[in-house]
Amino acid sequence: MSQGATAGSSRVPASAPAPASAPGKEQRVTKQRLAVSAALDDLADFVSTQELHRILQERGTTVSLATSYRILQSLADDGLVDVLRNADGEAVYRRCAVTGHHHHLLCRNCGKAVEVEAPAVEAWAARIAQEHGFTAVEHTVEIFGLCPECTALKAGE
């Protein structure tokens, strides 16, 4: 799927210990949670729950599909993984490559993901919320298109 973070990003090193939960949030540290976290550390690509479950099985790790869903949701809730919807609408997950709020450019052809900060989007969202009297606003932006490599491949067809 994706090719991972681009040069210049502050991706969390795979060798860094995977936190069991975000600071201030208590989560039971189970073998299953550690296995899911370790698998995510080894992957540069976004992965669906089913794909992650298959990878865990191939590694000989016993984690049920339902438990995989719960753990991924918990990691997403704790801000330890990015979760977004791919072009097919399926939830996909990846260890956060950058800290803080960010957005994604996603290739509809190969799945490459580029994490971007977008101050103009932040300012726009704050202005729109204020104009309509909204507070405590959150937003998610995923931009789908073709990466340079897939654009070049299509041009050569």
mmCIF file of C-alpha atoms in Angstrom:
data_model
loop_
_atom_site.group_PDB
_atom_site.id
_atom_site.type_symbol
_atom_site.label_atom_id
_atom_site.label_comp_id
_atom_site.label_asym_id
_atom_site.label_seq_id
_atom_site.Cartn_x
_atom_site.Cartn_y
_atom_site.Cartn_z
ATOM 1 C CA MET A 1 0.000 0.000 0.000
ATOM 2 C CA SER A 2 1.790 3.214 1.058
ATOM 3 C CA GLN A 3 5.483 3.758 0.791
ATOM 4 C CA GLY A 4 5.764 5.204 4.299
ATOM 5 C CA ALA A 5 6.793 8.628 5.446
ATOM 6 C CA THR A 6 8.627 10.913 3.112
ATOM 7 C CA ALA A 7 12.080 12.323 3.630
ATOM 8 C CA GLY A 8 12.108 15.058 6.200
ATOM 9 C CA SER A 9 9.262 13.678 8.277
ATOM 10 C CA SER A 10 9.767 12.903 11.933
ATOM 11 C CA ARG A 11 8.694 9.267 11.833
ATOM 12 C CA VAL A 12 8.859 7.434 15.140
ATOM 13 C CA PRO A 13 11.758 4.975 14.798
ATOM 14 C CA ALA A 14 10.759 1.337 14.587
ATOM 15 C CA SER A 15 13.321 0.607 17.285
ATOM 16 C CA ALA A 16 11.565 2.924 19.742
ATOM 17 C CA PRO A 17 9.547 1.051 22.337
ATOM 18 C CA ALA A 18 5.872 1.020 21.459
ATOM 19 C CA PRO A 19 3.941 2.784 24.186
ATOM 20 C CA ALA A 20 1.125 0.755 25.665
ATOM 21 C CA SER A 21 -1.011 3.870 25.948
ATOM 22 C CA ALA A 22 -0.833 7.608 25.686
ATOM 23 C CA PRO A 23 0.404 9.571 28.706
ATOM 24 C CA GLY A 24 -2.343 9.964 31.271
ATOM 25 C CA LYS A 25 -4.375 7.064 29.895
ATOM 26 C CA GLU A 26 -4.227 3.706 31.578
ATOM 27 C CA GLN A 27 -4.469 0.639 29.338
ATOM 28 C CA ARG A 28 -3.799 -2.919 30.316
ATOM 29 C CA VAL A 29 -0.626 -4.103 28.665
ATOM 30 C CA THR A 30 -1.459 -7.494 27.200
ATOM 31 C CA LYS A 31 0.498 -9.842 24.950
ATOM 32 C CA GLN A 32 -2.027 -9.134 22.209
ATOM 33 C CA ARG A 33 -1.694 -5.344 22.537
ATOM 34 C CA LEU A 34 2.100 -5.609 22.473
ATOM 35 C CA ALA A 35 1.956 -7.901 19.402
ATOM 36 C CA VAL A 36 -0.312 -5.486 17.516
ATOM 37 C CA SER A 37 1.883 -2.548 18.504
ATOM 38 C CA ALA A 38 5.064 -4.374 17.438
ATOM 39 C CA ALA A 39 3.534 -5.319 14.076
ATOM 40 C CA LEU A 40 2.570 -1.694 13.455
ATOM 41 C CA ASP A 41 6.129 -0.620 14.302
ATOM 42 C CA ASP A 42 7.399 -2.953 11.566
ATOM 43 C CA LEU A 43 5.040 -1.597 8.894
ATOM 44 C CA ALA A 44 5.532 1.614 6.929
ATOM 45 C CA ASP A 45 2.206 1.189 5.155
ATOM 46 C CA PHE A 46 -1.348 1.798 6.256
ATOM 47 C CA VAL A 47 -2.970 -1.547 6.972
ATOM 48 C CA SER A 48 -6.556 -2.689 7.451
ATOM 49 C CA THR A 49 -7.554 -4.670 10.507
ATOM 50 C CA GLN A 50 -7.921 -7.789 8.357
ATOM 51 C CA GLU A 51 -4.452 -7.296 6.846
ATOM 52 C CA LEU A 52 -2.924 -6.803 10.293
ATOM 53 C CA HIS A 53 -4.733 -9.891 11.589
ATOM 54 C CA ARG A 54 -3.285 -11.936 8.696
ATOM 55 C CA ILE A 55 0.227 -10.595 9.427
ATOM 56 C CA LEU A 56 -0.116 -11.534 13.099
ATOM 57 C CA GLN A 57 -1.245 -15.049 12.130
ATOM 58 C CA GLU A 58 1.733 -15.407 9.768
ATOM 59 C CA ARG A 59 3.994 -14.484 12.694
ATOM 60 C CA GLY A 60 2.378 -17.194 14.795
ATOM 61 C CA THR A 61 0.693 -14.691 17.102
ATOM 62 C CA THR A 62 -2.780 -15.553 18.319
ATOM 63 C CA VAL A 63 -4.956 -12.445 18.353
ATOM 64 C CA SER A 64 -8.599 -12.727 17.357
ATOM 65 C CA LEU A 65 -9.961 -10.430 14.673
ATOM 66 C CA ALA A 66 -12.352 -8.845 17.207
ATOM 67 C CA THR A 67 -9.460 -8.172 19.599
ATOM 68 C CA SER A 68 -7.437 -6.698 16.728
ATOM 69 C CA TYR A 69 -10.299 -4.270 16.012
ATOM 70 C CA ARG A 70 -10.530 -3.271 19.692
ATOM 71 C CA ILE A 71 -6.786 -2.764 20.085
ATOM 72 C CA LEU A 72 -6.488 -0.688 16.910
ATOM 73 C CA GLN A 73 -9.420 1.481 17.975
ATOM 74 C CA SER A 74 -7.860 1.933 21.416
ATOM 75 C CA LEU A 75 -4.496 2.902 19.895
ATOM 76 C CA ALA A 76 -6.289 5.365 17.600
ATOM 77 C CA ASP A 77 -8.252 6.821 20.527
ATOM 78 C CA ASP A 78 -4.966 7.272 22.404
ATOM 79 C CA GLY A 79 -3.427 9.063 19.395
ATOM 80 C CA LEU A 80 -0.788 6.377 18.909
ATOM 81 C CA VAL A 81 -1.822 5.438 15.368
ATOM 82 C CA ASP A 82 -3.223 7.321 12.412
ATOM 83 C CA VAL A 83 -6.573 6.011 11.227
ATOM 84 C CA LEU A 84 -8.189 7.093 8.014
ATOM 85 C CA ARG A 85 -10.456 5.755 5.317
ATOM 86 C CA ASN A 86 -8.913 4.603 2.071
ATOM 87 C CA ALA A 87 -10.495 5.333 -1.313
ATOM 88 C CA ASP A 88 -12.800 2.316 -0.777
ATOM 89 C CA GLY A 89 -13.985 3.668 2.588
ATOM 90 C CA GLU A 90 -12.169 0.992 4.621
ATOM 91 C CA ALA A 91 -10.494 2.060 7.881
ATOM 92 C CA VAL A 92 -6.718 1.683 7.691
ATOM 93 C CA TYR A 93 -4.131 2.223 10.428
ATOM 94 C CA ARG A 94 -0.461 3.127 10.705
ATOM 95 C CA ARG A 95 1.857 4.110 13.525
ATOM 96 C CA CYS A 96 1.843 7.904 13.662
ATOM 97 C CA ALA A 97 4.802 9.118 11.663
ATOM 98 C CA VAL A 98 4.619 12.689 12.927
ATOM 99 C CA THR A 99 3.429 14.068 16.195
ATOM 100 C CA GLY A 100 0.673 16.597 16.399
ATOM 101 C CA HIS A 101 -2.232 17.362 14.137
ATOM 102 C CA HIS A 102 -1.612 16.653 10.453
ATOM 103 C CA HIS A 103 -3.318 15.621 7.236
ATOM 104 C CA HIS A 104 -2.628 13.093 4.486
ATOM 105 C CA LEU A 105 -2.132 13.036 0.740
ATOM 106 C CA LEU A 106 -3.038 9.542 -0.463
ATOM 107 C CA CYS A 107 -2.355 7.952 -3.834
ATOM 108 C CA ARG A 108 -5.506 6.238 -5.111
ATOM 109 C CA ASN A 109 -3.406 3.910 -7.229
ATOM 110 C CA CYS A 110 -0.588 2.580 -5.002
ATOM 111 C CA GLY A 111 -1.700 3.806 -1.572
ATOM 112 C CA LYS A 112 1.393 5.947 -0.925
ATOM 113 C CA ALA A 113 0.739 8.348 1.947
ATOM 114 C CA VAL A 114 2.410 11.681 2.602
ATOM 115 C CA GLU A 115 1.807 13.396 5.924
ATOM 116 C CA VAL A 116 1.451 17.157 5.659
ATOM 117 C CA GLU A 117 0.835 20.074 7.950
ATOM 118 C CA ALA A 118 -1.623 22.577 6.541
ATOM 119 C CA PRO A 119 -1.755 25.880 8.440
ATOM 120 C CA ALA A 120 -4.161 27.335 5.857
ATOM 121 C CA VAL A 121 -6.615 24.480 6.514
ATOM 122 C CA GLU A 122 -6.299 25.036 10.269
ATOM 123 C CA ALA A 123 -7.005 28.759 9.890
ATOM 124 C CA TRP A 124 -9.951 28.085 7.569
ATOM 125 C CA ALA A 125 -11.485 25.507 9.955
ATOM 126 C CA ALA A 126 -11.125 27.872 12.926
ATOM 127 C CA ARG A 127 -12.664 30.769 10.974
ATOM 128 C CA ILE A 128 -15.625 28.699 9.726
ATOM 129 C CA ALA A 129 -16.261 27.314 13.213
ATOM 130 C CA GLN A 130 -16.155 30.793 14.736
ATOM 131 C CA GLU A 131 -18.491 32.204 12.068
ATOM 132 C CA HIS A 132 -21.060 29.562 12.988
ATOM 133 C CA GLY A 133 -20.546 29.699 16.751
ATOM 134 C CA PHE A 134 -18.949 26.257 17.024
ATOM 135 C CA THR A 135 -16.350 25.496 19.693
ATOM 136 C CA ALA A 136 -14.109 22.517 20.489
ATOM 137 C CA VAL A 137 -13.915 21.806 16.753
ATOM 138 C CA GLU A 138 -11.994 18.871 15.282
ATOM 139 C CA HIS A 139 -11.478 17.957 11.645
ATOM 140 C CA THR A 140 -9.845 15.395 9.402
ATOM 141 C CA VAL A 141 -8.578 16.003 5.884
ATOM 142 C CA GLU A 142 -7.434 13.323 3.458
ATOM 143 C CA ILE A 143 -6.608 14.378 -0.080
ATOM 144 C CA PHE A 144 -6.718 11.640 -2.720
ATOM 145 C CA GLY A 145 -4.849 11.838 -6.004
ATOM 146 C CA LEU A 146 -2.005 10.219 -7.921
ATOM 147 C CA CYS A 147 1.554 10.311 -6.587
ATOM 148 C CA PRO A 148 4.370 11.393 -8.949
ATOM 149 C CA GLU A 149 5.384 7.781 -9.663
ATOM 150 C CA CYS A 150 1.840 6.681 -10.563
ATOM 151 C CA THR A 151 1.325 9.854 -12.615
ATOM 152 C CA ALA A 152 4.478 9.009 -14.606
ATOM 153 C CA LEU A 153 3.307 5.403 -15.099
ATOM 154 C CA LYS A 154 -0.083 6.570 -16.371
ATOM 155 C CA ALA A 155 1.571 9.093 -18.714
ATOM 156 C CA GLY A 156 3.664 6.284 -20.212
ATOM 157 C CA GLU A 157 0.637 4.105 -21.023
#
